[in-house]
Short mmCIF file of C-alpha atoms and ligand atoms in Angstrom, two decimals:
data_model
loop_
_atom_site.label_atom_id
_atom_site.label_comp_id
_atom_site.label_asym_id
_atom_site.label_seq_id
_atom_site.Cartn_x
_atom_site.Cartn_y
_atom_site.Cartn_z
CA UNK A 18 0.11 0.06 0.34
CA UNK A 19 1.34 3.39 -0.91
CA UNK A 20 1.05 6.78 1.46
CA UNK A 21 -1.45 7.99 -0.90
CA UNK A 22 -3.81 4.78 -0.66
CA UNK A 23 -3.63 4.68 3.00
CA UNK A 24 -4.27 8.16 3.62
CA UNK A 25 -6.98 10.52 2.44
CA UNK A 26 -6.14 12.98 -0.29
CA UNK A 27 -8.09 16.09 2.25
CA UNK A 28 -4.92 15.16 4.68
CA UNK A 29 -2.43 15.06 2.29
CA UNK A 30 -3.10 17.97 0.42
CA UNK A 31 -2.69 19.99 3.62
CA UNK A 32 0.49 19.57 4.99
CA UNK A 33 3.77 20.80 3.15
CA UNK A 34 5.53 17.59 4.36
CA UNK A 35 3.69 15.02 3.43
CA UNK A 36 6.35 12.31 4.79
CA UNK A 37 5.16 13.22 8.48
CA UNK A 38 2.45 11.62 7.40
CA UNK A 39 2.78 7.74 8.67
CA UNK A 40 0.82 4.65 9.12
CA UNK A 41 2.95 2.62 10.58
CA UNK A 42 4.29 1.92 13.96
CA UNK A 43 7.74 3.02 14.62
CA UNK A 44 9.86 0.31 16.27
CA UNK A 45 13.54 0.20 16.58
CA UNK A 46 14.44 3.01 14.21
CA UNK A 47 11.59 1.83 11.32
CA UNK A 48 8.74 1.58 10.34
CA UNK A 49 7.10 -1.48 11.16
CA UNK A 50 3.02 -2.52 9.49
CA UNK A 51 0.99 -5.42 10.88
CA UNK A 52 -1.15 -7.84 10.30
CA UNK A 53 -4.26 -6.39 10.22
CA UNK A 54 -5.32 -2.40 9.91
CA UNK A 55 -7.92 0.28 11.30
CA UNK A 56 -9.15 2.91 10.00
CA UNK A 57 -9.06 6.70 11.95
CA UNK A 58 -11.55 9.26 10.76
CA UNK A 59 -12.06 12.93 10.97
CA UNK A 60 -14.48 13.45 13.68
CA UNK A 61 -15.99 16.86 12.15
CA UNK A 62 -17.38 15.25 8.87
CA UNK A 63 -17.18 11.48 9.54
CA UNK A 64 -14.41 10.59 7.02
CA UNK A 65 -11.79 8.09 6.76
CA UNK A 66 -8.25 9.98 6.92
CA UNK A 67 -6.37 6.72 7.15
CA UNK A 68 -5.89 3.09 7.70
CA UNK A 69 -2.98 2.30 10.56
CA UNK A 70 -1.49 -0.39 11.18
CA UNK A 71 -2.15 -2.76 13.89
CA UNK A 72 1.21 -4.56 15.50
CA UNK A 73 -0.59 -6.34 17.84
CA UNK A 74 1.52 -7.94 20.61
CA UNK A 75 4.24 -9.09 18.44
CA UNK A 76 5.15 -5.24 17.16
CA UNK A 77 4.59 -4.45 21.45
CA UNK A 78 7.16 -7.47 22.38
CA UNK A 79 9.76 -6.21 19.90
CA UNK A 80 9.17 -2.37 20.65
CA UNK A 81 10.08 -3.58 24.06
CA UNK A 82 13.33 -5.83 23.42
CA UNK A 83 14.20 -2.73 21.39
CA UNK A 84 13.61 -0.28 23.97
CA UNK A 85 15.60 -2.35 26.84
CA UNK A 86 18.58 -2.71 24.17
CA UNK A 87 18.75 0.98 23.84
CA UNK A 88 18.13 1.80 27.40
CA UNK A 89 21.80 -0.01 27.74
CA UNK A 90 23.77 3.00 26.25
CA UNK A 91 20.83 5.93 26.12
CA UNK A 92 21.37 5.91 30.17
CA UNK A 93 25.17 6.43 29.61
CA UNK A 94 24.80 9.38 27.26
CA UNK A 95 25.85 12.27 28.80
CA UNK A 96 22.38 14.39 29.66
CA UNK A 97 23.85 17.27 28.06
CA UNK A 98 24.10 15.28 24.46
CA UNK A 99 20.43 14.19 25.66
CA UNK A 100 19.57 17.61 25.85
CA UNK A 101 20.91 18.35 22.48
CA UNK A 102 19.58 15.73 20.73
CA UNK A 103 16.18 16.50 22.75
CA UNK A 104 16.25 20.43 21.72
CA UNK A 105 17.14 18.95 17.99
CA UNK A 106 13.65 17.79 17.96
CA UNK A 107 11.77 20.66 19.58
CA UNK A 108 13.36 22.65 16.82
CA UNK A 109 11.88 19.96 14.23
CA UNK A 110 8.69 20.39 15.74
CA UNK A 111 8.27 24.13 15.80
CA UNK A 112 9.50 24.08 12.62
CA UNK A 113 6.55 22.19 11.33
CA UNK A 114 3.82 23.68 13.46
CA UNK A 115 1.73 23.66 10.90
CA UNK A 116 1.89 20.67 8.99
CA UNK A 117 1.11 18.83 12.98
CA UNK A 118 -1.31 20.88 13.75
CA UNK A 119 -2.99 19.68 10.47
CA UNK A 120 -2.86 16.27 11.38
CA UNK A 121 -4.37 16.95 14.95
CA UNK A 122 -7.25 18.74 13.96
CA UNK A 123 -8.15 16.44 11.25
CA UNK A 124 -7.99 13.20 13.34
CA UNK A 125 -9.03 14.39 16.65
CA UNK A 126 -11.37 17.80 15.73
CA UNK A 127 -9.60 20.82 17.92
CA UNK A 128 -9.37 23.72 16.17
CA UNK A 129 -6.36 24.74 14.44
CA UNK A 130 -5.69 27.64 16.98
CA UNK A 131 -6.06 24.78 20.01
CA UNK A 132 -4.07 22.16 17.73
CA UNK A 133 -1.28 24.98 17.36
CA UNK A 134 -1.24 25.49 21.53
CA UNK A 135 -1.17 21.96 22.18
CA UNK A 136 1.52 21.28 19.88
CA UNK A 137 3.60 24.55 21.08
CA UNK A 138 2.22 23.37 24.88
CA UNK A 139 3.41 20.01 24.15
CA UNK A 140 6.66 21.21 23.01
CA UNK A 141 7.48 23.06 25.95
CA UNK A 142 7.73 20.03 27.75
CA UNK A 143 10.49 18.85 25.70
CA UNK A 144 12.16 22.35 25.78
CA UNK A 145 12.35 22.47 29.93
CA UNK A 146 13.07 18.47 30.37
CA UNK A 147 15.80 19.14 27.96
CA UNK A 148 17.34 21.85 30.53
CA UNK A 149 15.89 19.89 33.67
CA UNK A 150 18.43 16.68 32.47
CA UNK A 151 20.99 18.55 33.25
CA UNK A 152 20.08 19.26 36.55
CA UNK A 153 19.25 15.78 38.14
CA UNK A 154 21.22 15.70 41.26
CA UNK A 155 22.36 13.59 44.30
CA UNK A 156 22.94 14.66 47.45
CA UNK A 157 25.68 13.90 50.19
CA UNK A 158 24.71 13.09 53.71
CA UNK A 159 26.48 12.03 56.71
CA UNK A 160 26.21 8.20 57.95
CA UNK A 161 26.01 7.57 60.99
CA UNK A 162 28.79 4.94 60.73
CA UNK A 163 32.80 6.45 61.45
CA UNK A 164 35.01 6.12 58.43
CA UNK A 165 32.16 6.66 56.09
CA UNK A 166 30.67 9.19 53.83
CA UNK A 167 27.54 8.68 51.73
CA UNK A 168 25.77 10.04 48.78
CA UNK A 169 22.30 9.76 46.20
CA UNK A 170 21.97 9.43 42.94
CA UNK A 171 18.79 9.63 40.77
CA UNK A 172 19.12 7.23 37.83
CA UNK A 173 16.99 5.98 35.23
CA UNK A 174 14.36 3.86 35.90
CA UNK A 175 14.67 1.63 32.74
CA UNK A 176 12.22 1.15 30.19
CA UNK A 177 8.81 3.26 30.54
CA UNK A 178 5.93 2.09 28.60
CA UNK A 179 3.20 5.00 28.19
CA UNK A 180 -0.53 4.62 26.76
CA UNK A 181 -1.93 7.58 25.89
CA UNK A 182 -5.57 9.40 24.98
CA UNK A 183 -7.39 11.07 22.12
CA UNK A 184 -7.80 14.37 23.89
CA UNK A 185 -4.44 15.86 23.44
CA UNK A 186 -2.54 13.44 21.05
CA UNK A 187 0.66 15.24 21.05
CA UNK A 188 0.72 16.71 24.39
CA UNK A 189 0.27 14.19 26.31
CA UNK A 190 3.22 12.19 24.85
CA UNK A 191 5.95 14.91 25.26
CA UNK A 192 4.73 15.42 28.81
CA UNK A 193 5.66 12.18 29.69
CA UNK A 194 8.70 11.14 27.01
CA UNK A 195 10.11 13.83 27.12
CA UNK A 196 11.39 14.01 31.26
CA UNK A 197 11.93 10.19 30.39
CA UNK A 198 14.11 10.47 27.73
CA UNK A 199 15.73 13.56 29.33
CA UNK A 200 16.42 10.88 32.46
CA UNK A 201 17.90 8.72 30.22
CA UNK A 202 14.69 6.14 30.21
CA UNK A 203 13.79 4.98 26.74
CA UNK A 204 9.79 4.56 25.84
CA UNK A 205 7.08 2.45 24.02
CA UNK A 206 4.14 4.74 23.69
CA UNK A 207 0.86 3.01 22.59
CA UNK A 208 -1.26 5.97 21.45
CA UNK A 209 -5.15 5.88 21.13
CA UNK A 210 -6.28 4.38 18.02
CA UNK A 211 -8.37 7.60 17.05
CA UNK A 212 -5.25 10.05 16.83
CA UNK A 213 -1.93 7.43 15.99
CA UNK A 214 -1.25 10.29 13.40
CA UNK A 215 0.02 12.62 15.57
CA UNK A 216 2.07 10.29 17.78
CA UNK A 217 3.83 8.88 14.72
CA UNK A 218 4.67 12.26 13.14
CA UNK A 219 6.16 12.67 16.67
CA UNK A 220 8.40 9.70 15.49
CA UNK A 221 8.97 10.56 12.55
CA UNK A 222 10.54 14.21 13.90
CA UNK A 223 12.44 12.29 17.20
CA UNK A 224 13.83 9.98 14.11
CA UNK A 225 14.99 13.25 11.89
CA UNK A 226 16.74 15.07 15.12
CA UNK A 227 18.74 11.52 15.51
CA UNK A 228 17.15 10.02 18.73
CA UNK A 229 19.11 6.79 18.70
CA UNK A 230 17.21 3.77 17.28
CA UNK A 231 15.08 1.81 20.41
CA UNK A 232 14.74 4.91 22.59
CA UNK A 233 11.30 6.40 21.20
CA UNK A 234 8.76 3.44 19.79
CA UNK A 235 5.60 3.91 18.86
CA UNK A 236 3.43 0.89 18.77
CA UNK A 237 -0.30 1.31 17.40
CA UNK A 238 -2.90 -1.29 17.40
CA UNK A 239 -5.31 -3.21 19.40
CA UNK A 240 -5.10 -1.97 23.49
CA UNK A 241 -6.17 -5.16 24.72
CA UNK A 242 -3.54 -7.40 23.30
CA UNK A 243 -0.72 -4.46 23.26
CA UNK A 244 -1.56 -3.32 26.93
CA UNK A 245 -0.75 -6.72 28.78
CA UNK A 246 2.47 -7.28 26.83
CA UNK A 247 3.49 -3.41 28.27
CA UNK A 248 2.13 -3.74 31.67
CA UNK A 249 3.34 -8.23 31.39
CA UNK A 250 6.99 -7.27 30.75
CA UNK A 251 10.02 -7.45 33.37
CA UNK A 252 11.68 -4.93 31.09
CA UNK A 253 9.42 -2.45 31.44
CA UNK A 254 10.21 -0.90 34.77
CA UNK A 255 7.50 1.68 34.89
CA UNK A 256 3.83 2.41 32.77
CA UNK A 257 2.68 5.96 32.46
CA UNK A 258 -0.57 6.16 31.71
CA UNK A 259 -3.17 9.47 30.71
CA UNK A 260 -6.93 8.08 30.22
CA UNK A 261 -10.16 7.00 32.37
CA UNK A 262 -9.92 5.70 36.01
CA UNK A 263 -11.56 2.60 35.19
CA UNK A 264 -8.27 1.92 32.52
CA UNK A 265 -5.92 3.43 35.07
CA UNK A 266 -7.11 0.92 37.51
CA UNK A 267 -6.99 -1.75 35.50
CA UNK A 268 -3.63 -0.86 34.31
CA UNK A 269 -2.50 -0.42 37.94
CA UNK A 270 -3.57 -4.01 39.32
CA UNK A 271 -1.95 -5.70 35.90
CA UNK A 272 1.93 -3.50 36.86
CA UNK A 273 1.12 -4.78 40.16
CA UNK A 274 1.99 -8.48 39.92
CA UNK A 275 5.78 -7.05 38.90
CA UNK A 276 5.86 -4.28 41.46
CA UNK A 277 5.92 -2.20 38.60
CA UNK A 278 6.11 1.73 39.34
CA UNK A 279 3.35 3.54 37.98
CA UNK A 280 2.22 7.09 37.03
CA UNK A 281 -1.45 7.79 36.52
CA UNK A 282 -3.35 10.90 35.22
CA UNK A 283 -6.78 10.08 35.50
CA UNK A 284 -10.54 11.67 35.36
CA UNK A 285 -11.72 14.60 36.61
CA UNK A 286 -14.95 16.01 38.21
CA UNK A 287 -13.46 20.01 38.68
CA UNK A 288 -15.54 22.47 40.95
CA UNK A 289 -15.60 26.19 39.67
CA UNK A 290 -16.48 27.96 42.91
CA UNK A 291 -17.60 31.63 42.05
CA UNK A 292 -17.74 33.35 45.75
CA UNK A 293 -20.14 36.40 46.47
CA UNK A 294 -17.17 38.97 45.63
CA UNK A 295 -15.56 37.46 42.55
CA UNK A 296 -15.56 39.63 39.44
CA UNK A 297 -18.10 38.04 37.56
CA UNK A 298 -16.80 38.79 34.31
CA UNK A 299 -13.57 37.31 35.19
CA UNK A 300 -15.06 34.50 36.40
CA UNK A 301 -17.47 34.03 33.38
CA UNK A 302 -14.56 34.34 31.29
CA UNK A 303 -12.89 31.66 33.30
CA UNK A 304 -15.93 29.43 32.96
CA UNK A 305 -15.83 29.31 29.29
CA UNK A 306 -12.06 29.09 28.67
CA UNK A 307 -12.21 26.01 31.17
CA UNK A 308 -15.13 24.61 29.93
CA UNK A 309 -15.68 24.80 26.45
CA UNK A 310 -11.88 24.76 25.38
CA UNK A 311 -11.51 21.23 23.13
CA UNK A 312 -15.58 21.15 23.33
CA UNK A 313 -15.30 20.30 27.28
CA UNK A 314 -13.18 17.08 26.74
CA UNK A 315 -10.28 17.82 28.95
CA UNK A 316 -9.34 16.08 32.22
CA UNK A 317 -9.32 19.77 34.21
CA UNK A 318 -12.46 21.00 32.36
CA UNK A 319 -15.03 22.79 34.63
CA UNK A 320 -17.81 20.03 35.69
CA UNK A 321 -19.81 21.71 38.27
CA UNK A 322 -20.07 25.45 38.63
CA UNK A 323 -20.81 26.41 42.19
CA UNK A 324 -21.97 29.98 42.63
CA UNK A 325 -23.30 31.56 45.89
CA UNK A 326 -26.52 32.53 45.34
CA UNK A 327 -26.07 36.19 45.76
CA UNK A 328 -24.44 36.63 42.43
CA UNK A 329 -25.72 33.05 40.57
CA UNK A 330 -27.92 34.84 38.23
CA UNK A 331 -26.07 37.43 37.53
CA UNK A 332 -23.43 34.72 36.65
CA UNK A 333 -25.22 32.73 34.86
CA UNK A 334 -26.77 35.86 32.47
CA UNK A 335 -22.78 36.33 31.94
CA UNK A 336 -22.42 32.76 30.79
CA UNK A 337 -25.98 32.82 28.45
CA UNK A 338 -24.06 35.62 26.42
CA UNK A 339 -21.11 33.99 26.19
CA UNK A 340 -21.90 30.83 25.59
CA UNK A 341 -24.83 31.90 22.86
CA UNK A 342 -22.29 33.35 21.23
CA UNK A 343 -19.81 30.47 20.80
CA UNK A 344 -19.71 29.06 17.25
CA UNK A 345 -18.73 25.35 17.12
CA UNK A 346 -17.25 24.35 13.57
CA UNK A 347 -14.62 22.46 11.21
CA UNK A 348 -11.85 23.21 13.35
CA UNK A 349 -9.86 24.39 10.36
CA UNK A 350 -12.73 27.05 9.72
CA UNK A 351 -12.07 30.63 10.78
CA UNK A 352 -14.97 31.36 13.25
CA UNK A 353 -14.83 28.12 14.87
CA UNK A 354 -14.78 28.29 18.50
CA UNK A 355 -15.06 24.82 19.15
CA UNK A 356 -15.10 21.76 17.31
CA UNK A 357 -16.87 18.51 17.14
CA UNK A 358 -16.61 16.08 19.90
CA UNK A 359 -14.10 12.72 19.32
CA UNK A 360 -17.06 10.68 17.80
CA UNK A 361 -21.13 9.66 17.83
CA UNK A 362 -20.86 7.54 20.77
CA UNK A 363 -19.75 10.71 22.45
CA UNK A 364 -22.25 12.88 21.70
CA UNK A 365 -24.87 9.90 22.58
CA UNK A 366 -23.13 9.80 26.26
CA UNK A 367 -23.33 13.79 26.51
CA UNK A 368 -26.54 14.09 25.27
CA UNK A 369 -27.98 11.04 27.58
CA UNK A 370 -26.36 13.35 30.86
CA UNK A 371 -28.10 16.03 29.41
CA UNK A 372 -31.53 14.69 28.70
CA UNK A 373 -31.50 12.89 32.24
CA UNK A 374 -30.79 16.40 33.71
CA UNK A 375 -33.85 18.03 32.18
CA UNK A 376 -35.88 14.96 32.98
CA UNK A 377 -34.66 15.65 36.48
CA UNK A 378 -35.92 18.87 36.60
CA UNK A 379 -32.72 20.91 35.45
CA UNK A 380 -33.11 24.11 33.41
CA UNK A 381 -31.49 24.17 30.07
CA UNK A 382 -30.41 27.83 29.47
CA UNK A 383 -28.16 27.36 26.25
CA UNK A 384 -27.87 24.65 24.01
CA UNK A 385 -28.99 21.19 25.08
CA UNK A 386 -28.98 19.12 21.75
CA UNK A 387 -26.34 17.13 19.44
CA UNK A 388 -25.87 19.25 16.29
CA UNK A 389 -24.76 16.20 14.00
CA UNK A 390 -27.35 17.12 11.19
CA UNK A 391 -26.68 20.53 11.30
CA UNK A 392 -22.81 20.17 11.20
CA UNK A 393 -22.33 17.12 9.47
CA UNK A 394 -20.02 15.69 12.52
CA UNK A 395 -19.65 14.45 15.93
CA UNK A 396 -20.92 18.54 17.01
CA UNK A 397 -23.30 18.80 20.42
CA UNK A 398 -23.88 22.28 21.04
CA UNK A 399 -22.64 24.24 23.53
CA UNK A 400 -24.89 24.17 26.53
CA UNK A 401 -25.92 25.85 29.76
CA UNK A 402 -27.60 24.36 32.47
CA UNK A 403 -28.90 25.58 36.00
CA UNK A 404 -31.43 24.17 39.14
CA UNK A 405 -30.04 20.83 39.00
CA UNK A 406 -29.30 18.46 42.19
CA UNK A 407 -26.16 18.20 42.53
CA UNK A 408 -26.73 13.98 42.66
CA UNK A 409 -27.73 14.36 38.94
CA UNK A 410 -25.12 12.13 37.06
CA UNK A 411 -24.47 15.28 35.42
CA UNK A 412 -22.28 16.28 38.19
CA UNK A 413 -21.19 13.07 39.71
CA UNK A 414 -19.31 11.80 36.30
CA UNK A 415 -16.98 13.17 34.32
CA UNK A 416 -18.76 15.07 31.46
CA UNK A 417 -16.11 15.20 28.53
CA UNK A 418 -18.55 17.63 27.01
CA UNK A 419 -19.60 21.24 26.18
CA UNK A 420 -22.17 21.37 28.86
CA UNK A 421 -22.15 23.84 31.65
CA UNK A 422 -24.22 23.46 34.54
CA UNK A 423 -24.54 25.81 37.62
CA UNK A 424 -25.55 24.89 41.44
CA UNK A 425 -26.69 27.18 44.12
CA UNK A 426 -24.62 26.53 47.55
CA UNK A 427 -24.58 29.26 50.26
CA UNK A 428 -22.24 28.82 52.77
CA UNK A 429 -18.34 28.10 52.22
CA UNK A 430 -18.69 24.96 54.23
CA UNK A 431 -21.00 23.18 52.26
CA UNK A 432 -19.22 24.49 49.03
CA UNK A 433 -15.86 22.75 49.87
CA UNK A 434 -18.20 20.04 51.14
CA UNK A 435 -19.73 19.75 47.60
CA UNK A 436 -16.74 20.31 45.93
CA UNK A 437 -14.81 17.38 47.48
CA UNK A 438 -17.69 15.08 47.50
CA UNK A 439 -16.41 13.23 44.53
CA UNK A 440 -14.03 10.23 44.19
CA UNK A 441 -12.15 12.48 41.98
CA UNK A 442 -9.12 15.22 42.76
CA UNK A 443 -7.64 16.68 39.32
CA UNK A 444 -8.14 20.58 39.20
CA UNK A 445 -10.30 22.86 41.38
CA UNK A 446 -10.93 26.53 40.34
CA UNK A 447 -12.08 29.36 42.82
CA UNK A 448 -13.31 32.89 41.69
CA UNK A 449 -12.86 35.23 44.59
CA UNK A 450 -10.82 38.77 45.76
CA UNK A 451 -10.88 37.92 49.38
CA UNK A 452 -7.45 36.96 49.71
CA UNK A 453 -8.90 35.43 53.15
CA UNK A 454 -10.92 33.00 51.19
CA UNK A 455 -8.42 31.90 48.69
CA UNK A 456 -6.01 30.23 51.42
CA UNK A 457 -9.01 28.83 53.51
CA UNK A 458 -10.48 27.36 49.95
CA UNK A 459 -7.12 26.42 48.30
CA UNK A 460 -5.96 24.16 51.38
CA UNK A 461 -9.61 22.28 52.05
CA UNK A 462 -9.79 21.49 48.34
CA UNK A 463 -8.90 17.93 47.87
CA UNK A 464 -7.26 18.39 44.63
CA UNK A 465 -3.88 18.20 42.68
CA UNK A 466 -4.30 21.85 41.32
CA UNK A 467 -6.44 24.72 42.51
CA UNK A 468 -6.25 27.91 39.94
CA UNK A 469 -7.07 31.38 41.93
CA UNK A 470 -8.99 33.33 39.42
CA UNK A 471 -6.92 31.28 36.44
CA UNK A 472 -8.91 29.12 34.74
CA UNK A 473 -5.81 27.06 33.27
CA UNK A 474 -3.22 25.02 35.71
CA UNK A 475 -1.58 23.45 33.19
CA UNK A 476 2.03 24.06 32.06
CA UNK A 477 5.61 22.36 31.59
CA UNK A 478 6.90 23.69 34.52
CA UNK A 479 4.26 23.24 37.30
CA UNK A 480 3.41 19.97 38.76
CA UNK A 481 -0.10 18.71 37.13
CA UNK A 482 -1.62 15.63 38.37
CA UNK A 483 -4.45 14.57 41.05
CA UNK A 484 -5.02 13.18 44.47
CA UNK A 485 -7.68 10.41 45.60
CA UNK A 486 -9.16 8.52 41.92
CA UNK A 487 -7.29 11.23 39.38
CA UNK A 488 -4.21 9.70 39.78
CA UNK A 489 -0.45 8.93 41.02
CA UNK A 490 2.34 11.15 40.38
CA UNK A 491 2.89 14.21 39.00
CA UNK A 492 4.05 15.57 35.38
CA UNK A 493 6.05 18.99 34.69
CA UNK A 494 8.43 21.02 36.19
CA UNK A 495 10.90 18.72 38.06
CA UNK A 496 8.68 16.74 39.17
CA UNK A 497 7.96 15.43 35.79
CA UNK A 498 11.70 14.47 35.63
CA UNK A 499 11.85 12.72 38.97
CA UNK A 500 8.96 10.53 38.53
CA UNK A 501 11.56 8.67 35.60
CA UNK A 502 14.39 8.06 38.57
CA UNK A 503 14.94 6.06 40.83
CA UNK A 504 16.95 7.25 44.03
CA UNK A 505 20.11 5.05 45.12
CA UNK A 506 21.54 5.45 47.97
CA UNK A 507 26.12 4.72 48.18
CA UNK A 508 27.59 4.39 51.09
CA UNK A 509 31.17 4.28 51.41
CA UNK A 510 32.72 2.76 54.56
CA UNK A 511 36.21 2.11 55.36
CA UNK A 512 37.88 5.93 55.13
CA UNK A 513 40.96 5.98 56.80
CA UNK A 514 40.92 9.26 59.01
P1 NAP B 616 -9.20 5.59 27.91
O1 NAP B 616 -10.85 4.80 27.49
O2 NAP B 616 -9.15 5.39 29.33
O3 NAP B 616 -8.32 5.21 26.70
C1 NAP B 616 -7.42 6.28 27.06
C2 NAP B 616 -6.08 4.93 26.35
O4 NAP B 616 -5.84 3.93 27.31
C3 NAP B 616 -6.35 5.00 25.08
O5 NAP B 616 -4.72 4.52 24.06
C4 NAP B 616 -6.70 3.54 25.06
O6 NAP B 616 -6.65 2.52 24.04
C5 NAP B 616 -5.89 2.88 26.19
N1 NAP B 616 -6.48 1.35 26.66
C6 NAP B 616 -8.00 1.15 27.09
N2 NAP B 616 -8.46 0.23 27.81
C7 NAP B 616 -6.64 -0.44 27.98
C8 NAP B 616 -6.37 -1.80 28.72
N3 NAP B 616 -7.15 -2.67 28.58
N4 NAP B 616 -5.07 -1.93 28.73
C9 NAP B 616 -4.31 -1.15 27.73
N5 NAP B 616 -4.56 0.30 27.35
C10 NAP B 616 -5.78 0.45 26.94
O7 NAP B 616 -9.70 7.21 27.75
P2 NAP B 616 -9.40 8.32 26.06
O8 NAP B 616 -11.17 8.02 26.68
O9 NAP B 616 -8.89 7.81 25.80
O10 NAP B 616 -9.55 9.65 27.33
C11 NAP B 616 -10.84 10.11 27.89
C12 NAP B 616 -10.31 10.22 29.55
O11 NAP B 616 -8.74 10.21 29.72
C13 NAP B 616 -10.98 11.08 30.34
O12 NAP B 616 -11.37 10.46 31.78
C14 NAP B 616 -9.78 12.18 31.00
O13 NAP B 616 -10.05 12.73 32.01
C15 NAP B 616 -8.41 11.58 31.00
N6 NAP B 616 -7.60 12.51 30.97
C16 NAP B 616 -6.72 12.59 31.69
C17 NAP B 616 -5.65 13.77 31.60
C18 NAP B 616 -5.24 13.81 33.40
O14 NAP B 616 -3.76 14.42 32.91
N7 NAP B 616 -5.30 13.81 34.28
C19 NAP B 616 -5.10 14.36 30.40
C20 NAP B 616 -6.22 13.81 29.18
C21 NAP B 616 -7.08 12.66 29.95
P3 NAP B 616 -8.21 1.56 23.19
O15 NAP B 616 -8.81 3.02 22.91
O16 NAP B 616 -7.21 0.97 21.89
O17 NAP B 616 -8.71 1.07 24.13
#
């Protein structure tokens, strides 16, 4: 099969560098096709855009073996040399920003502006990690024994297997790979089947950057076959996963047999708290940014907007103006504010949550229906709901769609109680101008990240991660690099004094 047979003309025509379009897995520095193929579709118009090879268990075994071999040399490469290679990869990503964004928008649906934003965010992890990798430092300690000295080392953990989701097909890979590679680990990545092309384009650029064979491998295919190879192999020392909480729990159970380290970035149910002293325009802008970015399909999307009754009507009015003004549409069209959901099952799932909220007495103030017929893809209308109960499904489950729902709660104690009344603990938001409330609320919220008058919590320099069933470990900043190292203690005795 030629590239032209595997990829639709509509995508090929958009790219200036067509060799970024790869449809086979990348193992030990070479492209590996599988025994069967699967289709990748554009959620904005349901068209099939590519046919990608599934390498199955055999391919996964080969990738792990390649990563294990490559680890023996990569771990000894100086951090400065590793940084130089990472910076070449970073440069190539920036040079190919437009093409990478076109691939991302085609397979995932987010708008071109959002896609470019994601690629720059993802590239930021590479630059940061390249620098941070040079600063992995141990300490000298005083042992309680005579004639002895001691020190610590941070050494790369080994082969890391990463399983990533479709909502950030580029950045969820670089957020793990960049610190892991900088620390001296080698990688096997299994991207989501909805968005393999962004992962494979990253592999193509890693190859061009000169990252050695076997250091960065991407295996596409059936998760049920590939997953157990990654979690079961004794050569894999760590599983990095971003995705849903049920799959995270399953992988954690599988990894337990080999006592592998796990880093899990899982689902969320973010409260967005608006106190009665908040700047309401800033709060309404914040809700829109947090809730409708990527059509609500981010793990840190505001899931429950909790407003004090004194300002709830005014906030809802401001939200309605903003939600009514949002324009859903194909991510390539200028003026589209939000793209489609990932597929039609997602539209049905979101619509079921909205219908059940309506049936239980909530008011639909804006939107509230699929736009599949009107727009021809997996679109859902930007939606605003109020008057529902905090125990309805819409409030208890991760919505993962463009649906904002407002709940009125009076006292600070009840706000904290409701905000924490969920198994999740990823991101929370507070809008207030009262510094005492800032301290009280940010300390009381059981969440790994708190945005105060700020609707975005993720960056390459800060720790990203959750508490409770939202995950284990942190990505980003110096913490992100440390995750991929083992702390070793060395004691030297017998020193003549
Ligand atoms: P998902 O269904 O859990 O899938 C994520 C990845 O896991 C995919 O590559 C999937 O491949 C794979 N997978 C599924 N079952 C598996 C198994 N048994 N063994 C090995 N791999 C398996 O999640 P999603 O729908 O793609 O993503 C949405 C979820 O991700 C949301 O809950 C969101 O909150 C979460 N998320 C969290 C963060 C964070 O940083 N905390 C960031 C982004 C997204 P297949 O599809 O082939 O099964």
